[in-house]
Amino acid sequence: MLDNARISRAMTIKLEDMFDDLPKMPEFVDGIRRAPTRHFTLSPKDTRLALKNALRYIPEKWHQQLAPEFLEELLTRGRIYGYRFRPGGHINGKPIDEYEGNCIEGRAFQVMIDNNLDFDVALYPYELVTYGETGQVCQNWMQYRLIKKYLEVLTREQTLVMESGHPLGLFTSSPQAPRVIITNGLMVGCFDDPENWSRAAALGVSNYGQMTAGGWMYIGPQGIVHGTYSTILNAGRDKLGIPPDQDLAGRLFVTSGIGGMSGAQGKAIEIANGVGIIAEVDYSRIQTRLEQGWISKVIDNPAEAFKIAREHQQKKKSIAIAFYGNVVDLLEYAVNNKIKIDLLSDQTSCHAVYEGGYCPQGISFEERTELLRSGHAGFKEMIDTTLRRHYELVKALVDRGTYFFDYGNSFLKAVFDAGVTEICKNGKNPIDGFIFQSYVEDLMGPILFDYGYGPFRWVCLSGNEEDLKKTDKAAMACIDPERRFQDRDNYIWIRDAAKNKLVVGTKARILYQDAVGRMNIALRFNTMVRDGEIGPVMMGRDHHDTGGTDSPFRETANIKDGSNITADMAIHCYAGNAARGMSLVALHNGGGVGIGNAINGGFGLVLDGSERVDDIIRRAIPWDVMGGVARRAWARNQNSIDTSIQYNDTRKGSDHITIPYIADDDMVDELVSEAFAKLKK
Ligand SMILES: NC(=O)c1ccc[n+]([C@@H]2O[C@H](COP(=O)([O-])OP(=O)(O)OC[C@H]3O[C@@H](n4cnc5c(N)ncnc54)[C@H](O)[C@@H]3O)[C@@H](O)[C@H]2O)c1
């Protein structure tokens, strides 16, 4: 017979041991952004289930008091967050020595989690949302408390298992195994859609991890500044004919979104020396980047915004202008007034288009929040109408010579879902891609991912600024700027990184590198830790990378052998990293493009200066990258084939990639045409 006293006695890690009394409701600090209410849609039966699910964390003595409180949270906010269990005040990633733990990894992951929830870093810190409108560290504050406790007791002989924010428990493993293994939002195939997932999230059984939110590896908007800088710079070279040694001086980039990740666009355009106008409907987000210096000016009038942009273009001076308003209004003005835009994109949260990610035209941000809360019947149609108009405007600008690219926010898919089938290459469905290119398909795939260049990152766990300077310098010394133009860009990036003041939150750095570059830098850092030059370092990467993510509308958009709809690569990457002993491995559904649209994974590796970690670096980092390059090569991507040929040569006797033979197009065409002609007869 089950009784709660027996259950309590069976556990040594539990909430009641952390508090003498039920903790008081923390005060909500004014000015800290709150997540919009996720519209409540559960049936009475499911509501009972959600309540019982949340009470699983709570000792019986508090059920009477917390059940109505949790129900109120569910009815009014659409989720049970368990606000009462949030630690009061400002959470931030502190120096590792300030955390308790039985192993360095347990302490290191506490730094990372707290950084993901920092008021300065997180989008909706009270709702545990780090970025991308819905990307959460875990589902609720009860989980947060338990995770922290588990990380404190975790030893080198154990692995913490995290299922969609829920700490399932500690299980015996070995020092060679990951210390933490995470999945977020994974669904069984026939239920793998936003509706079923939303119900699961409201029931408290699934978490949207985005990428580095639920993978605990977010490093603030800096994480995407480098990628955005490379994307727009290469768009300029490839589409506007700018020579490889020049920048975007005098060129206009128009886009939208000044949120968690999209907030990087202003900084990136300034580093690339161009002129940017970025539309944003939420003034508080503009304010954040203005204070940070990543935006230089706010204007709420399109004519004025384009006038100032033009003046800067003429003087070849860089500026990032925030247009406070709807992007569709901004583009209407550009089309009606024949404004020349060189590069055009969008970074509203279209992966969660009906959940608050995209604001319809004609209403304010505050009005959209109210419509979202009340579940207004016409809200979806307003969004669809705006998306269709947005598409028409993009099309008009492209017809006049603008280069438009989808910047990984599922914009093209959202337009298709809003009823525009002509956006598909085949005019019917997205299986063959869209008429406009995604940035990976056109730029990042062939120029970076196919070589293995991807967003490698590290956090100096000491919290010491000096450590960051030393690691920047050491990383720079590992790059040969003469090898390829990509290396020159990366060299310049790291050379100027400190000057560009990119750090928000922990002392972290992003740097695009290929397999060998990442391995050499990690080995160099681990030696520095061993020699006492720096404190321990967390090494990781964005899931948005060469090998970690299967996403036909984004990371694998330039896979053209039909395997773009499969997810074998991401799963192998995750499993291979676990087998090779990364400290943390994470696998998520959705990422930047929404539930059912991607499977994505990442890792964390704590550099503690040991030779054990040297071995993991040598085994795991080349695999993490080259698994992706090998798959891209098998899809007949030319630059990956070249990279794989070189790899087989330099790693003879240790690694070996299967490389495709290339069939003659004419021979295949002729054969198939003849066969089909016969079939018709
Ligand atoms: N390309 C990449 O590498 C990459 C990386 C991370 C995220 N993403 C994707 O980019 C999108 C944005 O990410 P984020 O973290 O910045 O999300 P976010 O929700 O924090 O920011 C999006 C911003 O767009 C604004 N917005 C919404 N509708 C608007 C409209 N019609 N006009 C003007 N502004 C509007 C919102 O107010 C919000 O501030 C997401 O879909 C995310 O998945 C892409």
XYZ file of C-alpha atoms and ligand atoms in Angstrom:
725
model
C 0.000 0.000 0.000
C 1.399 3.417 -0.959
C 1.465 6.065 1.680
C 3.272 9.384 1.596
C 5.177 8.812 4.851
C 6.751 5.694 3.358
C 7.548 7.545 0.121
C 9.180 10.367 2.045
C 11.292 7.922 4.073
C 12.486 6.316 0.829
C 14.107 9.566 -0.401
C 17.114 11.498 0.863
C 16.864 14.191 -1.820
C 13.515 15.970 -1.441
C 12.054 19.420 -1.045
C 10.975 19.084 2.593
C 14.600 18.628 3.680
C 15.488 21.983 2.110
C 12.944 24.053 4.071
C 11.815 24.112 7.689
C 8.547 25.683 6.615
C 6.856 26.262 3.321
C 8.932 29.010 1.681
C 7.325 32.428 1.326
C 6.210 33.607 -2.112
C 9.175 35.605 -3.484
C 8.594 39.199 -4.522
C 8.495 39.834 -8.250
C 10.953 42.602 -9.043
C 9.422 45.424 -11.070
C 10.767 45.763 -14.593
C 11.695 42.100 -14.984
C 9.911 40.742 -18.052
C 7.272 38.072 -17.443
C 6.270 35.330 -19.864
C 2.891 35.885 -21.476
C 0.114 33.678 -20.175
C 0.116 30.460 -22.156
C -3.558 30.099 -23.006
C -5.240 27.570 -20.716
C -6.880 24.798 -22.763
C -6.857 21.731 -20.517
C -10.080 19.794 -19.913
C -11.249 19.311 -16.286
C -9.840 15.771 -16.405
C -6.440 17.011 -17.632
C -6.490 19.849 -15.099
C -6.796 17.288 -12.300
C -3.902 15.388 -13.859
C -1.727 18.507 -14.109
C -2.364 19.342 -10.476
C -1.570 15.835 -9.258
C 1.541 15.863 -11.437
C 2.866 19.052 -9.843
C 2.053 17.814 -6.342
C 4.385 14.840 -6.917
C 7.238 17.116 -5.861
C 5.458 18.336 -2.743
C 5.256 16.593 0.647
C 1.715 15.787 1.756
C 1.793 18.272 4.648
C 1.788 21.138 2.101
C -0.771 19.736 -0.363
C -3.803 21.518 1.087
C -2.074 24.880 0.845
C -0.299 24.418 -2.460
C -3.021 22.670 -4.479
C -5.178 25.841 -4.817
C -2.076 27.947 -5.451
C -0.875 25.646 -8.237
C -4.375 25.520 -9.706
C -4.459 29.313 -9.758
C -1.081 29.397 -11.571
C -2.347 26.904 -14.125
C -5.606 28.775 -14.741
C -4.024 32.221 -14.907
C -0.625 31.512 -16.501
C -1.289 28.291 -18.381
C 1.517 26.452 -16.542
C 2.441 25.523 -12.974
C 5.771 27.219 -12.319
C 5.817 26.763 -8.520
C 6.959 30.391 -8.052
C 7.079 29.909 -4.279
C 10.149 27.695 -4.631
C 12.154 30.247 -6.599
C 15.072 31.573 -4.534
C 14.449 35.256 -3.770
C 16.381 38.035 -5.489
C 18.814 37.919 -8.337
C 20.064 34.523 -9.516
C 23.355 34.634 -11.386
C 26.223 32.343 -12.348
C 28.700 32.821 -9.511
C 32.354 31.723 -9.457
C 32.491 27.916 -9.226
C 34.137 27.963 -5.781
C 30.953 29.411 -4.322
C 28.961 26.273 -5.148
C 28.839 23.089 -3.129
C 29.446 19.700 -4.676
C 31.215 16.355 -4.579
C 32.707 16.749 -8.043
C 33.775 19.687 -10.196
C 31.148 18.882 -12.833
C 28.320 19.069 -10.274
C 29.471 22.540 -9.254
C 30.151 23.645 -12.835
C 26.620 22.849 -14.009
C 25.186 24.914 -11.179
C 27.126 27.903 -12.545
C 25.659 27.248 -16.001
C 22.054 26.834 -14.817
C 22.201 29.991 -12.731
C 23.658 31.921 -15.647
C 20.749 30.732 -17.829
C 18.354 32.265 -15.274
C 20.213 35.531 -14.637
C 17.941 38.612 -14.856
C 20.460 40.118 -17.310
C 20.576 36.984 -19.455
C 17.183 35.274 -19.351
C 14.178 36.445 -21.338
C 11.553 35.590 -18.658
C 13.615 34.628 -15.615
C 10.620 33.997 -13.302
C 9.195 31.477 -15.742
C 12.624 29.832 -16.265
C 12.654 30.937 -19.928
C 16.189 31.671 -21.095
C 15.549 32.682 -24.708
C 13.477 32.118 -27.844
C 10.107 32.943 -26.221
C 9.653 29.402 -24.869
C 13.119 27.891 -24.231
C 13.249 26.810 -20.581
C 15.980 25.489 -18.282
C 13.372 23.206 -16.709
C 9.616 23.399 -16.179
C 9.252 24.674 -12.636
C 11.046 25.846 -9.511
C 10.549 22.562 -7.666
C 12.633 20.911 -10.371
C 15.218 23.689 -10.134
C 15.613 23.084 -6.384
C 15.927 19.337 -6.816
C 18.368 19.632 -9.736
C 20.621 21.914 -7.653
C 20.550 19.414 -4.787
C 21.286 16.488 -7.091
C 24.238 18.395 -8.552
C 25.536 19.043 -5.030
C 25.556 15.357 -4.127
C 26.552 13.990 -7.571
C 29.856 12.066 -7.561
C 32.207 10.938 -10.334
C 30.601 7.502 -10.111
C 27.086 8.715 -10.926
C 25.013 10.202 -13.736
C 22.073 12.544 -13.203
C 19.230 11.744 -15.611
C 17.132 14.731 -16.712
C 13.899 14.102 -18.607
C 12.294 17.339 -19.840
C 13.326 19.291 -16.762
C 12.467 16.486 -14.370
C 15.423 15.035 -12.454
C 14.618 11.340 -12.732
C 17.434 10.451 -10.366
C 21.074 9.553 -9.893
C 22.283 6.270 -11.289
C 25.634 4.536 -10.951
C 27.937 5.000 -13.931
C 31.703 5.656 -14.029
C 34.175 8.567 -14.209
C 34.312 7.958 -17.981
C 30.533 8.448 -18.393
C 28.645 11.755 -18.631
C 27.744 13.301 -15.276
C 24.465 14.639 -16.667
C 22.328 13.312 -19.489
C 19.456 15.523 -20.662
C 16.522 15.204 -23.021
C 13.853 17.844 -23.617
C 10.528 17.756 -25.434
C 11.039 14.416 -27.200
C 7.693 13.015 -28.375
C 6.547 9.728 -29.880
C 6.206 10.176 -33.680
C 2.412 10.223 -34.068
C 2.103 12.782 -31.216
C 5.070 14.895 -32.314
C 3.193 18.110 -33.047
C 2.680 21.469 -31.293
C -0.853 20.642 -30.041
C 0.103 17.419 -28.298
C 3.272 18.984 -26.991
C 1.400 22.031 -25.562
C -0.932 19.701 -23.689
C 2.065 17.740 -22.368
C 3.735 20.981 -21.243
C 0.574 22.174 -19.480
C 0.326 18.757 -17.799
C 3.876 19.306 -16.559
C 5.409 16.359 -18.396
C 7.367 18.059 -21.172
C 9.800 20.951 -21.414
C 10.764 23.043 -24.439
C 14.540 23.201 -24.107
C 15.112 25.228 -27.307
C 18.829 24.475 -27.662
C 21.170 25.812 -25.004
C 18.354 26.819 -22.595
C 17.424 23.265 -21.633
C 20.998 22.153 -22.390
C 22.338 24.650 -19.774
C 24.923 26.062 -22.159
C 23.495 29.494 -23.010
C 26.056 32.288 -22.829
C 23.839 35.275 -23.512
C 23.347 36.920 -26.893
C 27.105 36.797 -27.568
C 26.482 33.170 -28.548
C 24.802 34.306 -31.698
C 26.680 37.537 -32.449
C 29.531 35.627 -34.102
C 27.130 33.534 -36.231
C 25.132 36.597 -37.260
C 28.318 38.512 -38.057
C 29.567 35.621 -40.246
C 26.157 35.217 -41.920
C 25.668 38.840 -42.907
C 29.316 39.272 -43.878
C 29.178 36.203 -46.120
C 25.794 37.282 -47.491
C 27.494 40.542 -48.474
C 30.372 38.707 -50.147
C 28.259 36.089 -51.859
C 25.200 38.132 -52.867
C 26.395 41.752 -53.057
C 29.811 41.026 -54.556
C 31.814 42.507 -51.673
C 35.464 41.302 -51.874
C 36.547 38.804 -49.135
C 38.822 41.318 -47.403
C 36.119 44.023 -47.129
C 33.149 44.554 -44.820
C 29.560 45.839 -45.070
C 30.445 49.551 -45.113
C 27.649 51.533 -46.786
C 25.242 48.577 -46.923
C 21.778 48.389 -45.331
C 20.527 45.336 -43.448
C 16.865 45.352 -42.371
C 15.496 42.775 -39.982
C 13.338 42.346 -36.887
C 13.571 41.114 -33.307
C 15.655 42.552 -30.481
C 14.927 39.695 -28.097
C 17.111 37.008 -26.535
C 19.012 35.858 -29.609
C 17.764 38.358 -32.131
C 19.158 41.059 -29.832
C 22.567 40.133 -31.264
C 21.731 41.541 -34.701
C 22.505 45.140 -33.790
C 25.925 44.266 -32.406
C 26.742 42.013 -35.372
C 25.913 44.681 -37.957
C 28.098 47.194 -36.140
C 31.018 44.742 -35.963
C 30.544 44.075 -39.695
C 30.617 47.869 -40.164
C 27.232 48.081 -41.887
C 23.984 49.945 -41.221
C 21.077 48.110 -39.625
C 17.411 48.839 -38.939
C 15.831 46.314 -36.623
C 12.092 46.361 -35.922
C 10.921 45.465 -32.421
C 7.419 45.764 -30.920
C 8.417 45.401 -27.257
C 10.096 48.570 -25.978
C 11.549 46.834 -22.909
C 13.703 44.661 -25.161
C 14.972 47.675 -27.060
C 15.768 49.328 -23.722
C 17.913 46.348 -22.644
C 20.095 46.488 -25.755
C 20.234 50.267 -25.674
C 21.648 50.180 -22.146
C 24.090 47.508 -23.236
C 25.259 49.611 -26.186
C 24.219 47.027 -28.800
C 21.690 49.479 -30.264
C 22.640 53.120 -30.880
C 19.316 54.791 -31.621
C 15.560 54.198 -31.261
C 13.136 55.627 -33.808
C 9.399 54.949 -34.091
C 8.922 56.490 -37.511
C 9.960 54.506 -40.630
C 10.763 57.624 -42.691
C 13.130 58.915 -40.019
C 14.721 55.480 -39.550
C 15.498 55.118 -43.263
C 16.712 58.753 -43.460
C 19.261 58.259 -40.687
C 20.283 54.931 -42.154
C 20.872 56.571 -45.552
C 23.040 59.304 -44.012
C 25.195 56.677 -42.333
C 25.388 54.600 -45.500
C 26.609 57.621 -47.435
C 29.306 58.332 -44.853
C 30.109 54.592 -44.656
C 29.564 54.829 -40.911
C 28.116 51.957 -38.987
C 24.924 52.228 -36.888
C 22.307 49.870 -35.416
C 18.887 51.569 -35.322
C 15.937 50.067 -33.465
C 12.627 50.752 -35.181
C 10.043 50.642 -32.386
C 7.112 49.126 -34.232
C 5.955 46.218 -36.319
C 8.354 44.947 -38.977
C 5.487 44.761 -41.470
C 4.867 48.512 -41.076
C 8.554 49.156 -41.658
C 8.591 47.046 -44.817
C 5.338 48.640 -46.103
C 7.119 51.974 -45.963
C 10.192 50.620 -47.746
C 8.100 49.108 -50.538
C 5.854 52.169 -50.961
C 8.828 54.534 -51.005
C 11.117 52.381 -53.140
C 13.846 52.242 -50.489
C 16.827 50.141 -51.470
C 17.532 47.431 -48.915
C 20.643 45.320 -49.509
C 20.074 42.486 -47.051
C 16.748 41.532 -45.492
C 15.873 38.966 -42.855
C 13.610 38.381 -39.877
C 14.156 37.101 -36.380
C 10.791 37.228 -34.708
C 10.029 33.983 -32.842
C 8.217 32.278 -35.712
C 9.045 28.864 -34.268
C 6.318 29.707 -31.719
C 4.255 31.898 -33.995
C 0.860 31.461 -32.264
C 2.291 31.345 -28.740
C 3.400 34.962 -28.645
C 6.401 34.742 -30.952
C 5.020 36.973 -33.726
C 3.036 40.151 -33.171
C 0.229 40.832 -35.691
C 0.135 44.125 -37.584
C -2.266 46.804 -36.308
C -2.022 46.002 -32.600
C 0.529 46.913 -29.954
C 2.722 44.455 -28.112
C 0.583 44.951 -24.991
C -2.612 44.231 -26.952
C -1.102 41.029 -28.370
C -0.241 39.941 -24.820
C -3.855 40.471 -23.768
C -5.193 38.564 -26.809
C -2.787 35.752 -26.032
C -3.987 35.622 -22.427
C -7.672 35.588 -23.305
C -7.270 33.049 -26.103
C -9.073 35.427 -28.489
C -10.652 33.457 -31.334
C -9.436 35.856 -34.037
C -5.817 35.983 -32.860
C -4.584 33.192 -35.145
C -6.193 34.774 -38.206
C -4.600 38.139 -37.356
C -1.200 36.456 -37.263
C -1.814 34.586 -40.512
C -2.962 37.776 -42.269
C 0.179 39.603 -41.098
C 2.430 36.737 -42.198
C 0.828 36.731 -45.644
C 1.354 40.500 -45.936
C 4.917 40.141 -44.656
C 5.552 37.591 -47.403
C 4.135 39.887 -50.116
C 6.422 42.697 -48.964
C 9.487 40.462 -48.887
C 8.632 39.283 -52.392
C 8.290 42.873 -53.656
C 11.673 43.815 -52.181
C 13.374 40.690 -53.553
C 11.970 41.517 -56.993
C 13.790 44.846 -56.708
C 17.122 43.222 -55.900
C 17.131 42.768 -52.126
C 18.704 39.532 -50.868
C 16.334 37.932 -48.338
C 17.300 34.998 -46.158
C 15.421 33.067 -43.483
C 17.539 33.371 -40.372
C 16.604 30.142 -38.693
C 13.382 31.288 -37.020
C 11.002 29.205 -39.162
C 9.686 32.310 -40.924
C 9.253 30.545 -44.277
C 7.515 27.591 -42.638
C 5.239 29.962 -40.705
C 4.263 31.710 -43.958
C 3.510 28.314 -45.476
C 1.439 27.346 -42.416
C -0.451 30.636 -42.840
C -1.676 29.315 -46.190
C 0.924 30.501 -48.721
C 1.724 27.379 -50.737
C 3.522 29.375 -53.455
C 6.376 29.861 -50.985
C 7.257 26.183 -51.517
C 9.582 25.285 -54.370
C 7.133 22.650 -55.558
C 4.138 24.957 -54.942
C 2.568 22.349 -52.667
C 4.552 21.465 -49.575
C 7.953 22.219 -47.998
C 9.558 18.846 -48.746
C 11.701 20.354 -51.540
C 12.379 23.569 -49.608
C 11.180 27.140 -50.141
C 11.614 29.718 -52.899
C 13.733 31.870 -50.577
C 16.853 30.396 -49.092
C 17.523 29.713 -45.478
C 20.848 31.114 -44.293
C 22.189 27.593 -43.744
C 21.149 26.429 -47.182
C 22.806 29.313 -48.913
C 25.580 30.583 -46.667
C 26.411 28.902 -43.408
C 26.030 25.332 -44.733
C 28.417 25.471 -47.677
C 30.751 28.106 -46.193
C 31.030 26.905 -42.586
C 29.245 23.680 -41.560
C 30.493 21.654 -44.528
C 34.048 22.320 -43.323
C 33.133 21.656 -39.684
C 33.232 25.317 -38.603
C 30.673 25.824 -35.859
C 29.893 27.799 -32.707
C 32.320 26.436 -30.179
C 32.169 28.239 -26.801
C 33.673 28.309 -23.342
C 32.932 29.728 -19.919
C 35.694 30.620 -17.439
C 34.188 29.021 -14.342
C 36.351 31.068 -11.975
C 34.351 34.131 -13.039
C 37.705 35.844 -13.450
C 38.096 38.437 -16.234
C 41.823 37.636 -16.442
C 41.021 34.013 -17.307
C 38.882 35.161 -20.203
C 41.680 37.387 -21.516
C 44.166 34.518 -21.263
C 41.852 32.086 -23.038
C 41.133 34.625 -25.812
C 44.858 35.008 -26.362
C 45.514 31.270 -26.276
C 42.675 30.590 -28.743
C 44.007 33.264 -31.098
C 47.442 31.629 -31.041
C 45.840 28.354 -32.212
C 44.403 29.928 -35.412
C 46.358 30.315 -38.649
C 44.668 33.297 -40.368
C 46.348 32.423 -43.660
C 44.799 28.965 -43.994
C 41.327 29.978 -45.268
C 39.241 33.150 -45.309
C 37.046 31.555 -42.617
C 40.128 31.317 -40.378
C 40.945 34.948 -41.051
C 37.386 35.967 -40.036
C 37.622 33.874 -36.860
C 41.047 35.279 -36.039
C 39.768 38.846 -36.375
C 36.717 37.931 -34.299
C 38.724 36.622 -31.350
C 41.349 39.359 -31.667
C 38.619 42.012 -31.271
C 36.292 40.089 -28.953
C 37.248 41.892 -25.725
C 37.123 45.289 -27.461
C 33.595 44.525 -28.690
C 32.374 44.036 -25.102
C 30.322 40.929 -25.790
C 30.012 39.438 -22.334
C 26.597 39.356 -20.639
C 26.487 37.059 -17.600
C 29.375 34.632 -17.021
C 32.844 35.201 -18.511
C 32.156 33.394 -21.747
C 33.366 33.410 -25.327
C 32.047 32.133 -28.660
C 34.372 31.248 -31.504
C 33.608 29.429 -34.754
C 36.193 26.672 -35.302
C 36.514 23.430 -37.216
C 37.225 19.980 -35.707
C 40.985 20.371 -35.426
C 40.732 23.988 -34.265
C 38.290 23.094 -31.496
C 40.396 20.131 -30.357
C 43.627 22.116 -30.281
C 42.076 25.006 -28.377
C 40.458 22.672 -25.823
C 43.753 20.827 -25.294
C 45.581 24.138 -24.878
C 43.040 25.360 -22.297
C 43.186 22.073 -20.378
C 46.966 22.380 -20.178
C 46.574 25.941 -18.882
C 44.194 24.661 -16.188
C 46.668 21.905 -15.302
C 49.507 24.443 -15.043
C 47.436 26.698 -12.791
C 47.438 29.569 -15.326
C 43.616 29.688 -15.306
C 40.749 28.168 -13.332
C 38.530 25.394 -14.739
C 36.714 25.984 -18.022
C 33.375 24.746 -19.352
C 33.699 23.861 -23.006
C 30.597 23.446 -25.146
C 28.846 24.548 -28.260
C 25.510 25.693 -29.585
C 23.298 22.829 -30.787
C 23.095 24.849 -33.990
C 26.192 23.257 -35.504
C 27.681 20.917 -38.091
C 26.756 17.620 -36.457
C 24.394 18.231 -33.538
C 21.159 19.084 -35.294
C 18.862 17.545 -37.862
C 16.592 20.363 -38.972
C 15.418 20.475 -42.599
C 14.417 24.151 -42.322
C 17.709 25.188 -40.783
C 20.900 23.293 -39.913
C 20.383 20.558 -42.503
C 18.713 22.781 -45.089
C 21.618 22.156 -47.474
C 21.268 18.364 -47.293
C 19.884 17.426 -50.688
C 20.009 13.618 -50.854
C 16.530 13.226 -49.345
C 17.853 12.537 -45.846
C 16.954 16.054 -44.672
C 13.805 14.607 -43.066
C 15.732 12.041 -41.012
C 17.252 12.552 -37.569
C 19.906 9.840 -37.393
C 22.822 12.281 -37.314
C 21.719 14.239 -34.246
C 21.014 11.043 -32.309
C 24.396 9.560 -33.235
C 26.155 12.759 -32.292
C 24.503 12.693 -28.857
C 25.099 8.987 -28.277
C 28.692 9.203 -29.527
C 29.434 12.136 -27.237
C 27.983 10.210 -24.280
C 30.054 7.145 -25.140
C 33.206 9.256 -25.350
C 32.688 10.794 -21.918
C 31.507 14.387 -22.427
C 30.483 15.736 -19.004
C 26.963 16.584 -20.201
C 24.996 15.515 -23.248
C 21.626 16.978 -24.276
C 19.086 16.028 -26.945
C 16.010 18.152 -27.696
C 12.964 18.334 -29.925
C 12.243 21.588 -31.751
C 15.093 23.971 -31.019
C 14.857 27.217 -32.930
C 12.221 25.938 -35.360
C 9.500 24.406 -33.197
C 8.226 21.027 -32.044
C 8.426 18.316 -34.663
C 10.680 20.370 -36.928
C 14.099 19.427 -35.543
C 16.070 17.105 -33.280
C 19.070 18.868 -31.803
C 21.803 18.066 -29.338
C 24.761 19.574 -27.550
C 27.392 18.876 -24.944
C 29.341 20.359 -22.070
C 32.856 19.295 -21.109
C 34.465 20.497 -17.893
C 38.178 21.109 -18.387
C 39.668 20.277 -15.005
C 43.286 20.038 -16.160
C 43.400 16.237 -15.935
C 44.861 13.840 -18.470
C 41.501 12.039 -18.392
C 39.976 15.186 -19.937
C 42.807 15.397 -22.522
C 41.737 11.924 -23.659
C 38.060 12.904 -23.838
C 38.954 15.979 -25.910
C 40.946 13.860 -28.380
C 38.195 11.260 -28.709
C 35.017 13.297 -28.464
C 35.624 16.660 -30.115
C 36.687 15.354 -33.551
C 33.712 12.946 -33.453
C 31.273 15.697 -32.439
C 32.208 17.707 -35.529
C 33.256 15.103 -38.072
C 30.143 12.946 -37.628
C 28.312 15.939 -39.092
C 30.858 16.579 -41.839
C 30.750 12.871 -42.809
C 26.943 12.954 -43.107
C 27.128 16.149 -45.152
C 29.757 14.542 -47.374
C 27.526 11.506 -47.879
C 24.819 13.946 -49.051
C 27.347 14.912 -51.780
C 28.128 18.384 -50.375
C 31.335 19.284 -52.120
C 33.165 21.115 -49.333
C 32.407 18.280 -46.910
C 33.735 15.764 -49.390
C 36.994 17.743 -49.607
C 37.146 17.968 -45.801
C 36.473 14.214 -45.472
C 39.149 13.319 -48.029
C 41.648 15.364 -46.010
C 40.451 13.817 -42.760
C 40.883 10.272 -44.047
C 44.396 11.224 -45.060
C 45.453 12.912 -41.803
C 43.737 10.333 -39.536
C 44.874 7.239 -41.437
C 44.733 4.162 -39.245
C 42.507 5.782 -36.600
C 39.406 7.224 -38.309
C 37.810 6.520 -41.672
C 34.854 8.204 -43.400
C 32.818 6.543 -46.187
C 32.912 9.009 -49.092
C 30.347 8.960 -51.930
C 31.120 8.279 -55.579
C 29.419 10.902 -57.747
C 27.122 9.673 -60.493
C 27.054 11.516 -63.796
C 23.916 13.713 -63.887
C 23.379 13.325 -67.647
C 23.702 9.567 -67.478
C 21.129 9.351 -64.642
C 18.760 11.848 -66.325
C 18.818 9.996 -69.596
C 18.251 6.611 -67.986
C 15.381 7.779 -65.782
C 13.695 9.752 -68.593
C 13.792 6.704 -70.836
C 12.418 4.481 -68.093
C 9.536 6.882 -67.379
C 8.778 7.243 -71.073
C 8.428 3.435 -71.272
C 6.280 3.335 -68.132
C 3.858 5.850 -69.659
C 3.334 3.706 -72.750
N 19.741 31.776 -36.644
C 20.081 31.291 -35.501
O 21.184 30.846 -35.307
C 19.106 31.362 -34.396
C 19.586 31.226 -33.125
C 18.719 31.358 -32.082
C 17.396 31.592 -32.289
N 16.920 31.653 -33.542
C 15.491 31.859 -33.768
O 15.267 33.253 -33.912
C 14.017 33.585 -33.335
C 14.207 34.685 -32.323
O 14.915 34.224 -31.181
P 15.003 35.122 -29.880
O 15.735 34.334 -28.866
O 15.502 36.457 -30.223
O 13.446 35.211 -29.520
P 12.692 36.366 -28.734
O 11.293 35.888 -28.646
O 13.438 36.700 -27.528
O 12.778 37.642 -29.716
C 11.959 37.846 -30.832
C 11.528 39.311 -30.808
O 10.718 39.595 -31.933
C 9.788 40.604 -31.534
N 8.663 40.582 -32.473
C 7.694 39.648 -32.609
N 6.866 39.963 -33.611
C 7.309 41.126 -34.138
C 6.877 41.933 -35.210
N 5.837 41.583 -35.970
N 7.572 43.060 -35.487
C 8.650 43.423 -34.739
N 9.098 42.689 -33.696
C 8.451 41.544 -33.411
C 9.397 40.179 -30.129
O 8.851 41.240 -29.388
C 10.715 39.668 -29.582
O 11.407 40.633 -28.839
C 13.466 32.302 -32.746
O 12.560 31.698 -33.632
C 14.662 31.457 -32.579
O 14.361 30.091 -32.580
C 17.753 31.595 -34.598
